[in-house]
XYZ file of C-alpha atoms in Angstrom:
575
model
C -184.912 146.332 98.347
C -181.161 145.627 97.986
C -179.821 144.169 94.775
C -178.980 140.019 95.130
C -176.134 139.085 96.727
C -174.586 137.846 92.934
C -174.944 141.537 92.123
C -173.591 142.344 95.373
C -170.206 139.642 94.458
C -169.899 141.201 90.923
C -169.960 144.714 92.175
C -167.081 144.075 94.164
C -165.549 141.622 91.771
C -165.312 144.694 89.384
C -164.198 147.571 91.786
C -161.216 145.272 92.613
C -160.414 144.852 88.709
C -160.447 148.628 88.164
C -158.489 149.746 91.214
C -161.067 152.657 92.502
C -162.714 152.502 95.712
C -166.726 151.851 95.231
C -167.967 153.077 98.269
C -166.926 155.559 101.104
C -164.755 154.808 104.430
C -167.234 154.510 107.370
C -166.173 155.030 110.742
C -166.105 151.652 112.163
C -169.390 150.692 114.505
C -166.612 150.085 117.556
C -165.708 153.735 116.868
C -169.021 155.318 118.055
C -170.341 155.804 121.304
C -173.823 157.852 122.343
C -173.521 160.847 124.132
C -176.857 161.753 124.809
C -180.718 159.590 124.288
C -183.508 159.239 125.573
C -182.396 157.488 128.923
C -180.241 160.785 129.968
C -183.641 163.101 130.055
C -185.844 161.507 132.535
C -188.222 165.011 132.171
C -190.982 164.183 130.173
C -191.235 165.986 126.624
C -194.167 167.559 125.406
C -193.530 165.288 121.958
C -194.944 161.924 122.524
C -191.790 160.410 121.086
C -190.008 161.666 123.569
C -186.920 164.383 122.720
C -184.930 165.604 120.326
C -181.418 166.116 120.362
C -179.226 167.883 117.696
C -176.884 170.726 117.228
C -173.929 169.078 119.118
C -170.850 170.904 120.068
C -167.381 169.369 121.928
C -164.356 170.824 123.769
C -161.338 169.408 125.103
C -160.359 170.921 128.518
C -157.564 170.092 131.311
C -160.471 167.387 133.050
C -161.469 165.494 130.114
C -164.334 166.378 127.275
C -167.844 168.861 127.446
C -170.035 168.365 125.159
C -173.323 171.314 124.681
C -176.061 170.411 122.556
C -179.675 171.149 122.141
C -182.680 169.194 123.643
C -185.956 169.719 122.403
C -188.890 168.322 121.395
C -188.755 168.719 117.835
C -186.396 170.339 115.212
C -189.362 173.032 115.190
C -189.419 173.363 118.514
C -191.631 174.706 121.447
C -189.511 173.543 124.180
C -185.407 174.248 124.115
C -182.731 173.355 126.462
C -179.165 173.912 126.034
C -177.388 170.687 127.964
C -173.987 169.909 128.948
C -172.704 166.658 129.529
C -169.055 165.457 130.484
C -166.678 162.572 129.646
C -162.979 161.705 131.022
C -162.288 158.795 129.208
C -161.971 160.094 125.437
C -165.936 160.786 124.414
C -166.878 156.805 125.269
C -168.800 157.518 128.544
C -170.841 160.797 129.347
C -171.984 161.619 132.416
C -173.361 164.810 134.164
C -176.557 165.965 131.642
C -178.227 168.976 132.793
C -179.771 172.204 131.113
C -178.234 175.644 131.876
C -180.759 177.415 130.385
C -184.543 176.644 129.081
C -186.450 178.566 126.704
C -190.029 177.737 125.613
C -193.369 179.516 123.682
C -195.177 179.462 126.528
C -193.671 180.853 129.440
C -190.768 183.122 127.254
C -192.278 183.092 124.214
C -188.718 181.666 122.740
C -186.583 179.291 121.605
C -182.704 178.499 121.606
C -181.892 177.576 117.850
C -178.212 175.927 117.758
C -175.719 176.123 120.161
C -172.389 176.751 119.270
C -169.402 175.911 122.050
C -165.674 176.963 121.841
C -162.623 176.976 123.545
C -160.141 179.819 124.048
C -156.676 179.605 124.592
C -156.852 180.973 127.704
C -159.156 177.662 128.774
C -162.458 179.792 129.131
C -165.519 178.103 127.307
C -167.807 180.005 125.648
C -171.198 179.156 123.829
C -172.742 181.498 121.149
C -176.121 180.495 120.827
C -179.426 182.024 118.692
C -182.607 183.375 120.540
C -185.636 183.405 118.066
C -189.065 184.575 119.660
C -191.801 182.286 118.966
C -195.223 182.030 120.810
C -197.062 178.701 120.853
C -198.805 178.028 117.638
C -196.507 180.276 115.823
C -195.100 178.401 112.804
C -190.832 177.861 112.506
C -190.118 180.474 109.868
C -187.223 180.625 107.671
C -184.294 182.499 108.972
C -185.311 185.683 106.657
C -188.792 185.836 108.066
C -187.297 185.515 111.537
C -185.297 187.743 111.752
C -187.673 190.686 110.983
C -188.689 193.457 113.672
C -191.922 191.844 115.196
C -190.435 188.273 114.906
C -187.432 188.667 116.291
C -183.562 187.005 116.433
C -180.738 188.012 118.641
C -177.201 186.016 119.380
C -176.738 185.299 123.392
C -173.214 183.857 124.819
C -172.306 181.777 128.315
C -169.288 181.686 129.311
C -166.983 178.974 131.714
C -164.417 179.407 133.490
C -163.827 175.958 135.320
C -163.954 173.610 132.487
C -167.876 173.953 132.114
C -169.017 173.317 135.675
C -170.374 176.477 136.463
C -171.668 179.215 133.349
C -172.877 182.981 133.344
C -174.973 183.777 131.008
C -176.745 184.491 128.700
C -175.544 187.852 127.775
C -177.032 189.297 124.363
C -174.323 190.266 121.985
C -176.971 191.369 118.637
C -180.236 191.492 117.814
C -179.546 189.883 114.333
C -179.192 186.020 115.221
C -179.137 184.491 112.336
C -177.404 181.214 112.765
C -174.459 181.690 113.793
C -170.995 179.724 113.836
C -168.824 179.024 116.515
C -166.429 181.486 118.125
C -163.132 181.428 116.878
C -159.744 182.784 118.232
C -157.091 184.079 115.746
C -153.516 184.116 116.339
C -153.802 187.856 117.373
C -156.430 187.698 120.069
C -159.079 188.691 117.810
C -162.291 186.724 118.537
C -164.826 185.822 114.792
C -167.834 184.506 114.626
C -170.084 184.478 111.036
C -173.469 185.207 111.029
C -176.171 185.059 108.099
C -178.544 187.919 107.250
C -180.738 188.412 104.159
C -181.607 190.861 101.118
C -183.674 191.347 98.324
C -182.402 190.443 94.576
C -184.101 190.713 90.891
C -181.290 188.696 89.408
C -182.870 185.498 90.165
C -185.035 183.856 87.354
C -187.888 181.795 88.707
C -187.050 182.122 92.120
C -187.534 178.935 94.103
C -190.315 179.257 96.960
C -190.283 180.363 99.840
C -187.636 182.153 99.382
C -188.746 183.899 96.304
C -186.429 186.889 95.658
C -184.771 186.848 98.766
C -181.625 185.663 98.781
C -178.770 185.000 102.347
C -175.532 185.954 102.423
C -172.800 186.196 105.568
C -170.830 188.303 107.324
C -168.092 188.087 110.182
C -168.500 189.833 113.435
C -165.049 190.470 115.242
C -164.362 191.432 118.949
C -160.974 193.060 119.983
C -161.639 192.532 123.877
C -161.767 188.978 124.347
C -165.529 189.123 123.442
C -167.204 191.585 125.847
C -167.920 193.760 122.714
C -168.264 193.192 119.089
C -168.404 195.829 117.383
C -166.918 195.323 113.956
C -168.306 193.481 110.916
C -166.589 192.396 107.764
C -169.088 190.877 104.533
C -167.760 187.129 103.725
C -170.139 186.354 100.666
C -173.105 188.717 99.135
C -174.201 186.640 96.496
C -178.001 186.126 95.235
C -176.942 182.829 93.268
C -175.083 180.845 96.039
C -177.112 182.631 99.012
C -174.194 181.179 101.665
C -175.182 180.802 104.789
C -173.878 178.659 108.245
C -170.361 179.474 107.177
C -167.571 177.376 109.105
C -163.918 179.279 109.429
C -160.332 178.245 110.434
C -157.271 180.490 110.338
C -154.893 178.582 108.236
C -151.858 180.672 109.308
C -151.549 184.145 110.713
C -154.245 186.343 109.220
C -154.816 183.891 106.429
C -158.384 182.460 106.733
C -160.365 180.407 105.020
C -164.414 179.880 105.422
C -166.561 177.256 103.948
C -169.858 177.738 103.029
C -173.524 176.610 103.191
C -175.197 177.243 99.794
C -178.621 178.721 100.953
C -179.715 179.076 97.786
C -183.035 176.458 97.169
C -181.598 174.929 99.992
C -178.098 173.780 97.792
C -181.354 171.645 96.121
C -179.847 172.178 92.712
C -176.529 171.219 93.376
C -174.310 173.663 93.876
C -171.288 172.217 96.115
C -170.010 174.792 98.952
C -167.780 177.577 98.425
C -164.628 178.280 99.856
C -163.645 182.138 100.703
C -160.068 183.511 102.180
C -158.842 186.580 104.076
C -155.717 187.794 103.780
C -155.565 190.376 106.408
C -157.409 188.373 109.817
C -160.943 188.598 108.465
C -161.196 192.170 107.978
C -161.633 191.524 104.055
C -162.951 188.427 102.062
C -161.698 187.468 98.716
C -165.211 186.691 97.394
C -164.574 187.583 93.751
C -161.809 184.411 94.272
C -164.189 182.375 96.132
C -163.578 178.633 94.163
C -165.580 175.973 94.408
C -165.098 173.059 97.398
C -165.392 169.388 96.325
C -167.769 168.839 98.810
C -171.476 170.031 99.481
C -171.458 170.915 103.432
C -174.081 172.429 105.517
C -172.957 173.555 108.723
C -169.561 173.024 107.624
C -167.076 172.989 110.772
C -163.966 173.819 109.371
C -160.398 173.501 111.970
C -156.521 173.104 111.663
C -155.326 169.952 112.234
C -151.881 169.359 114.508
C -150.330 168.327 110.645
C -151.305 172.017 110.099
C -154.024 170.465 107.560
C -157.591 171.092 107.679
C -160.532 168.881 108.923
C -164.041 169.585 107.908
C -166.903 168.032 109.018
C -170.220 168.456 107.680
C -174.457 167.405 106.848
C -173.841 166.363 103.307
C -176.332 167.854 100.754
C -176.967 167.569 97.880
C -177.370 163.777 97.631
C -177.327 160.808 99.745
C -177.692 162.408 103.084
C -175.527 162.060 106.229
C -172.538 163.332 107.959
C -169.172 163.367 106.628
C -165.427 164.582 107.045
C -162.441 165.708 104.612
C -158.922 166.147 105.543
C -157.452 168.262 102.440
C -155.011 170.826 102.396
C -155.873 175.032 102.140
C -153.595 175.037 98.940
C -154.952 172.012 97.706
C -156.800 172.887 94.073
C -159.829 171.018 93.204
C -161.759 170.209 90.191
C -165.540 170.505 90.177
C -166.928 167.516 91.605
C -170.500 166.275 91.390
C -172.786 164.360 93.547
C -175.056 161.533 93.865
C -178.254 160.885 95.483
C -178.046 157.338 96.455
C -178.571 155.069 99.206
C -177.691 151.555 98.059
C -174.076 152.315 96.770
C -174.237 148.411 95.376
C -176.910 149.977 92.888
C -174.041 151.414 91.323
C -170.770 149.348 89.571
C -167.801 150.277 87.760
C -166.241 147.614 84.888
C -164.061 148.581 83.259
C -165.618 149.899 79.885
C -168.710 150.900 81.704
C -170.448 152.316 84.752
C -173.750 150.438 85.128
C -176.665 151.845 87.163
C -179.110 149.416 88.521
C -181.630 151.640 90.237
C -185.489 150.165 92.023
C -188.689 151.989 92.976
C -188.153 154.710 95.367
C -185.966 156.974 96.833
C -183.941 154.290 98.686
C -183.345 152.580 95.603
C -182.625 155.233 93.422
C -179.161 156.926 91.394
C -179.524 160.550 90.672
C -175.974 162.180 89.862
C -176.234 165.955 89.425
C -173.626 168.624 88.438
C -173.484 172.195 88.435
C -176.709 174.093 87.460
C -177.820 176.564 84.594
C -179.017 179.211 86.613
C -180.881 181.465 83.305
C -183.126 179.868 80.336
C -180.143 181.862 78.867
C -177.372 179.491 80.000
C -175.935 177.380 77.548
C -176.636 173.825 78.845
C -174.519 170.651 76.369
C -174.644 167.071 77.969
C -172.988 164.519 75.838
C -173.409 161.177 76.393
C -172.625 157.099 75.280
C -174.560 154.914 77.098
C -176.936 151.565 76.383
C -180.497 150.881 78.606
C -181.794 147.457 78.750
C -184.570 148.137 80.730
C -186.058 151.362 82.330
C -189.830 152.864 83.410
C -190.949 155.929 82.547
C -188.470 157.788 85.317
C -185.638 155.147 85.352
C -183.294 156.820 82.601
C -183.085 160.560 82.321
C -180.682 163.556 81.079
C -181.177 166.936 81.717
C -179.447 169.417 80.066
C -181.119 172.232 81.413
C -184.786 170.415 80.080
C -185.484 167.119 81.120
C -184.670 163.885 78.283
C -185.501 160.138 79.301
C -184.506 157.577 77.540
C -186.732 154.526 77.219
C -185.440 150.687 75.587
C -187.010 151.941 72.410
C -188.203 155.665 72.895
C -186.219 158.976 73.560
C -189.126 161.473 74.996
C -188.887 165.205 76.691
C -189.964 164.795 80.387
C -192.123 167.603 80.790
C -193.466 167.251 77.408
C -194.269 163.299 77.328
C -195.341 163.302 73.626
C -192.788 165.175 72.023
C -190.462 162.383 71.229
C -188.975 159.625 68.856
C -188.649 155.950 68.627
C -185.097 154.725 69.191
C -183.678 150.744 69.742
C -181.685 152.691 72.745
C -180.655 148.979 73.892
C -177.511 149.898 71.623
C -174.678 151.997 72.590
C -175.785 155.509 71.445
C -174.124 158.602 71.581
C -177.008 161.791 72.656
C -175.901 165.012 72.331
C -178.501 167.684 73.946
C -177.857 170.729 73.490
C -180.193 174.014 74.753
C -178.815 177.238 73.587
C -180.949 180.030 71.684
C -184.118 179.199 73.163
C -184.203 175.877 71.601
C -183.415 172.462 72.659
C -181.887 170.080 70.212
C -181.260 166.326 70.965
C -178.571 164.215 68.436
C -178.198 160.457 68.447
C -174.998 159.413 66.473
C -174.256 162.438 65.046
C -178.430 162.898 63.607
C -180.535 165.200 64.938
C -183.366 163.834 66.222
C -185.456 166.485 67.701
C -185.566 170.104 67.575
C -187.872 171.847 68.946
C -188.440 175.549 71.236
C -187.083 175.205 75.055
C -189.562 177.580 76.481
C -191.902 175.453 79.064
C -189.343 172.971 79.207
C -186.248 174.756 80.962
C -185.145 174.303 84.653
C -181.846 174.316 86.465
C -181.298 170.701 86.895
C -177.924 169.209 85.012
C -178.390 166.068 85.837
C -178.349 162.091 84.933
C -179.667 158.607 86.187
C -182.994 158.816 87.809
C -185.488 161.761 87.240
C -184.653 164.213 89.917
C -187.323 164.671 92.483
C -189.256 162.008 90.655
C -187.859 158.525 92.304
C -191.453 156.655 91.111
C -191.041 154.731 87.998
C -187.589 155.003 88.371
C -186.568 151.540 88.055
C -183.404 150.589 85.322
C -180.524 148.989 83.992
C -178.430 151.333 81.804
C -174.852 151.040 80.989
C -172.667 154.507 80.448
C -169.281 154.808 79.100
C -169.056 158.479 78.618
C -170.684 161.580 80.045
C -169.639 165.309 79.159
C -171.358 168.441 80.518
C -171.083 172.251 79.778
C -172.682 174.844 81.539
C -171.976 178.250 80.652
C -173.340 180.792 83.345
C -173.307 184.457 82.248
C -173.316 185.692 86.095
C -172.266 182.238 87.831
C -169.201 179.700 87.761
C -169.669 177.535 84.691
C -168.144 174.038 84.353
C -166.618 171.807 81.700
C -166.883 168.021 83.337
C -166.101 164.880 81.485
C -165.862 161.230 83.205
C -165.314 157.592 81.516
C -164.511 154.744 83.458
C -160.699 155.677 83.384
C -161.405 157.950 85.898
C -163.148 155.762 88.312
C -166.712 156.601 89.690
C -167.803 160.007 88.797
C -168.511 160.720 92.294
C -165.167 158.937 92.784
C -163.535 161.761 94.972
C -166.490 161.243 97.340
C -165.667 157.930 97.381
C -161.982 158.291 97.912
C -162.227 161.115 100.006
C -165.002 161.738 102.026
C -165.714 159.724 105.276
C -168.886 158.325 106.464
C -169.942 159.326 109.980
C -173.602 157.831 109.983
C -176.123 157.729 106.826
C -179.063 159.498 108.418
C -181.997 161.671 106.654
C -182.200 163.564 110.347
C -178.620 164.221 111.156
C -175.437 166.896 110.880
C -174.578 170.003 112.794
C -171.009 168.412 113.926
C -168.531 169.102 116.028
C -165.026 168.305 116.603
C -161.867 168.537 118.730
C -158.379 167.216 118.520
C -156.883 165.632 121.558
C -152.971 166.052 122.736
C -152.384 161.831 121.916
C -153.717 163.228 118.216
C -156.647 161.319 118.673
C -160.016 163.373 117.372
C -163.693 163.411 118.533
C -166.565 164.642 116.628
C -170.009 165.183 117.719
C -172.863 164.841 115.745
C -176.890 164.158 116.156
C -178.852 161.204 113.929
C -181.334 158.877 113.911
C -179.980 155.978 111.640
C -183.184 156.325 109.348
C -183.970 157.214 105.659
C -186.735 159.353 107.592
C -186.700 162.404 109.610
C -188.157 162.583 113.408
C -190.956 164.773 112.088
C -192.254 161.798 109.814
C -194.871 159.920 111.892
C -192.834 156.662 111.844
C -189.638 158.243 112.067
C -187.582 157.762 115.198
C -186.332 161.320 117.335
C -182.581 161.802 116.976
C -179.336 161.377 119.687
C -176.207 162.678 119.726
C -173.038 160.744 118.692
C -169.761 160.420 119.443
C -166.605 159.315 116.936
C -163.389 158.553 117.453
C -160.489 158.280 115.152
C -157.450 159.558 113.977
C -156.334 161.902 111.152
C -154.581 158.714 109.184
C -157.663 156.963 109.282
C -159.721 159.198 108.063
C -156.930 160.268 105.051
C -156.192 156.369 104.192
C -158.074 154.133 106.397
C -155.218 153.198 108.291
């Protein structure tokens, strides 16, 4: 349930006062058109709900736009076709759907994973596309199970040469898969595409399932010949504590090029925002030891040079409030860590001007969870300071993690995972906590007193986080106030961070706010695409459902592709 409309009033009442923007650009409803639904596959589906339709990809070409994406039945699917569909009027209208090639359990005892189209300068098309063998029955494993002898993944391309009428194809290139990116050309000729593999580390403490201690990382693949062979391979990122995977890459000038990242690892569930790598010499090396940290957290990232010679990404945000978004920034541009926030209702949370209030309900849709970097060792030292005052909150409502979960009641401070180990507290005042786990011990301070001190074994976990309990958005209704918040996170064999907000500063998601564009808020949704047009106008491509549920949820409605128009100053300013 939203908050009332008086809530509504004031939140805006004080975002105007302080000057910051409280809530992301969107691209205007007038500004999206469908590209593909349920009206342009008369074939019946073996799904019930009819089909499913993700992974999209867009080219401009001398007749007007192509679009390629993926109908199926499912996101786990037993039935695959890779479409193409055509507009001449700037991605408003499409016309032409039809499959160029099907793959199903039954009859190939396969699937066609996620499309991937390109453009070369020479006008060909070309679409890279992963082959994973499934039979019917067989369950969608991850990518590391996959791509194991028995299972099976291999990387296929089509190619066009008359503006994607007519394509030959497919022609195997690997027998890796392993999600690849698009094809991109360099400045020399040189043709790149990245592509994720897998390997075993004991670096990892607690491993999250299923992965256990397996851990991604990426490579390129390069081809000298215009693509007929590839036969050289250059590692991007081989690291067990980011595991990055679906990298996106744009040459930023000749033989400079930068990639952005997926983090693989839990799924980016901890909140680790992507990475961004460079090559100095066209890809043959990656600076991984410089690899910095993006302000964004992209899966699927598609990352291209703008006609300003700036950068557009577009990407499925995660982790937080999910959907797709796109950033304009600059390759030199130098950012500062930047957390997120898990929230739906952006009204739930205002900014006064001495204070950030969070007004959070029952349930996910309702809820305020902001995370920042995590402590990836019970080793790590983990120090979250914080002033803040809470009027009301249930058992969930009000938390703090430091690396070991605090919530903060009106009138009791409690560990989360060990519910009686606590102290009574009028936290209706300001306070100032200090928690602090170093040593194998976790300490909490209120005002300068400690108030609890006590071992941290049993209680540790990743999670730096505050608002709602993470993972836990039951209970989780509040009002708190906060006017400071300070976190340290020293990682022994991982970036560490040293973030500090007040008001001053705006939101603390505030670059999110100021920077990051709203495509469509969708649970089932991402794997974008984009071109740039000669009049500077840009398309991007995207799939979604417009629903905090996914199409594999019973009541959750199957997916379309999407099509948005706009402009680079509109999506830097608005204008």
């Amino acid at each position: 349930m939203r908050l009332p409309a008086a809530l509504f009033l004031l939140a805006a009442s004080l975002a105007a006062q302080t000057g910051f923007r409280d809530r992301m650009r969107e691209i205007p409803a007038d500004r999206k058109f469908t590209v593909a639904d349920q009206s342009d596959s008369p074939e019946p589906s073996p799904n019930p709900k009819g089909w499913y339709h993700s992974v999209a990809g867009v080219a401009a070409t001398a007749e007007g736009l192509v679009a390629v994406y993926r109908r199926s039945d499912s996101h786990t699917a037993v039935s695959t076709d890779i479409m193409v569909a055509y507009s001449a009027d700037g991605g408003r209208t499409w016309t032409g759907h039809h499959s160029i090639s099907h793959l199903d359990v039954w009859q190939d005892q396969a699937v066609w994973v996620a499309p991937q189209l390109s453009r070369l300068r020479d006008g060909r098309l070309v679409i890279l596309v992963d082959r994973g063998q499934r039979r019917s029955g067989a369950d969608w494993p991850m990518l590391a199970s996959w791509q194991k002898p028995g299972r099976g993944m291999s990387n296929h391309v089509f190619w066009s040469h008359d503006q994607g009428r007519t394509w030959k194809g497919p022609f195997q290139i690997d027998a890796v898969g392993g999600e690849p990116g698009y094809i991109a050309e360099l400045s020399d000729g040189t043709l790149l595409y990245t592509r994720t593999d897998s390997a075993v580390s004991d670096k990892l403490w607690n491993p999250p399932q299923p992965w256990g201690d397996i851990y991604y990382k990426n490579a390129a693949v390069l081809s000298d010949d215009g693509g007929w062979s590839w036969k050289r391979t250059a590692s991007i990122s081989d690291n067990p504590f980011q595991g990055d995977c679906e990298v996106g890459m744009a040459e930023v000038s000749p033989g400079r090029l930068l990639a952005a990242t997926r983090i693989g690892f839990n799924n980016g569930g901890y909140g680790q925002p992507s990475r961004l790598i460079e090559s100095r010499d066209g890809g043959r090396t990656w600076l991984e030891d410089d690899a910095r940290l993006a302000p964004f957290y992209g899966q699927r990232v598609v990352l291209g040079k703008l006609a300003s010679g700036k950068l557009l990404a577009t990407y499925r945000h995660r982790w937080g409030g999910p959907g797709t978004y796109a950033l304009v920034f600059d390759a030199d541009e130098r950012f500062e860590f930047q957390p997120s926030i898990y929230v739906w209702d952006e009204s739930r949370v205002q900014l006064g001007a001495e204070a950030l209030t969070i007004h959070s309900g029952e349930g996910p849709a309702a809820a305020v969870d902001y995370s920042l970097y995590p402590a990836q060792a019970p080793d790590s030292r983990v120090e979250v300071e914080a002033e803040l005052r809470v009027e009301e909150s249930e058992a969930n409502g009000t938390a703090i993690s430091a690396g070991a979960w605090v919530h903060i009641l009106p009138d009791r401070v409690f560990l989360g995972d060990r519910p009686e180990s606590g102290f009574a507290l009028d936290a209706t005042s300001w306070r100032r906590y200090r928690i602090v786990r170093d040593e194998g011990r976790l300490r909490i301070f209120v005002d300068g007193e400690k108030k609890l001190d006590v071992p941290a074994a049993g209680l540790e976990t990743r999670y730096v986080h505050f608002g709602n309990r993470t993972g836990r958005y039951h209970q989780n209704r509040s009002l708190s106030h906060w006017r400071f918040v300070r976190a340290r996170v020293d990682n022994a064999e991982d970036y560490s961070i040293d973030w500090s907000w007040t008001p001053s500063k705006g939101y603390p998601d505030q670059f999110r706010r100021s920077r990051e564009v709203l495509l469509d808020r969708s649970v089932d949704s991402g794997y974008s695409s984009w071109t740039q047009l000669p009049d500077g106008q840009i398309v991007i491509l995207d799939y979604t459902n417009e629903s905090l549920e996914s199409a594999s949820s019973p009541s959750g409605p199957q997916t379309w592709i999407r099509a948005y128009t706009t402009t680079e100053t509109w999506l830097t300013d608005g204008r």
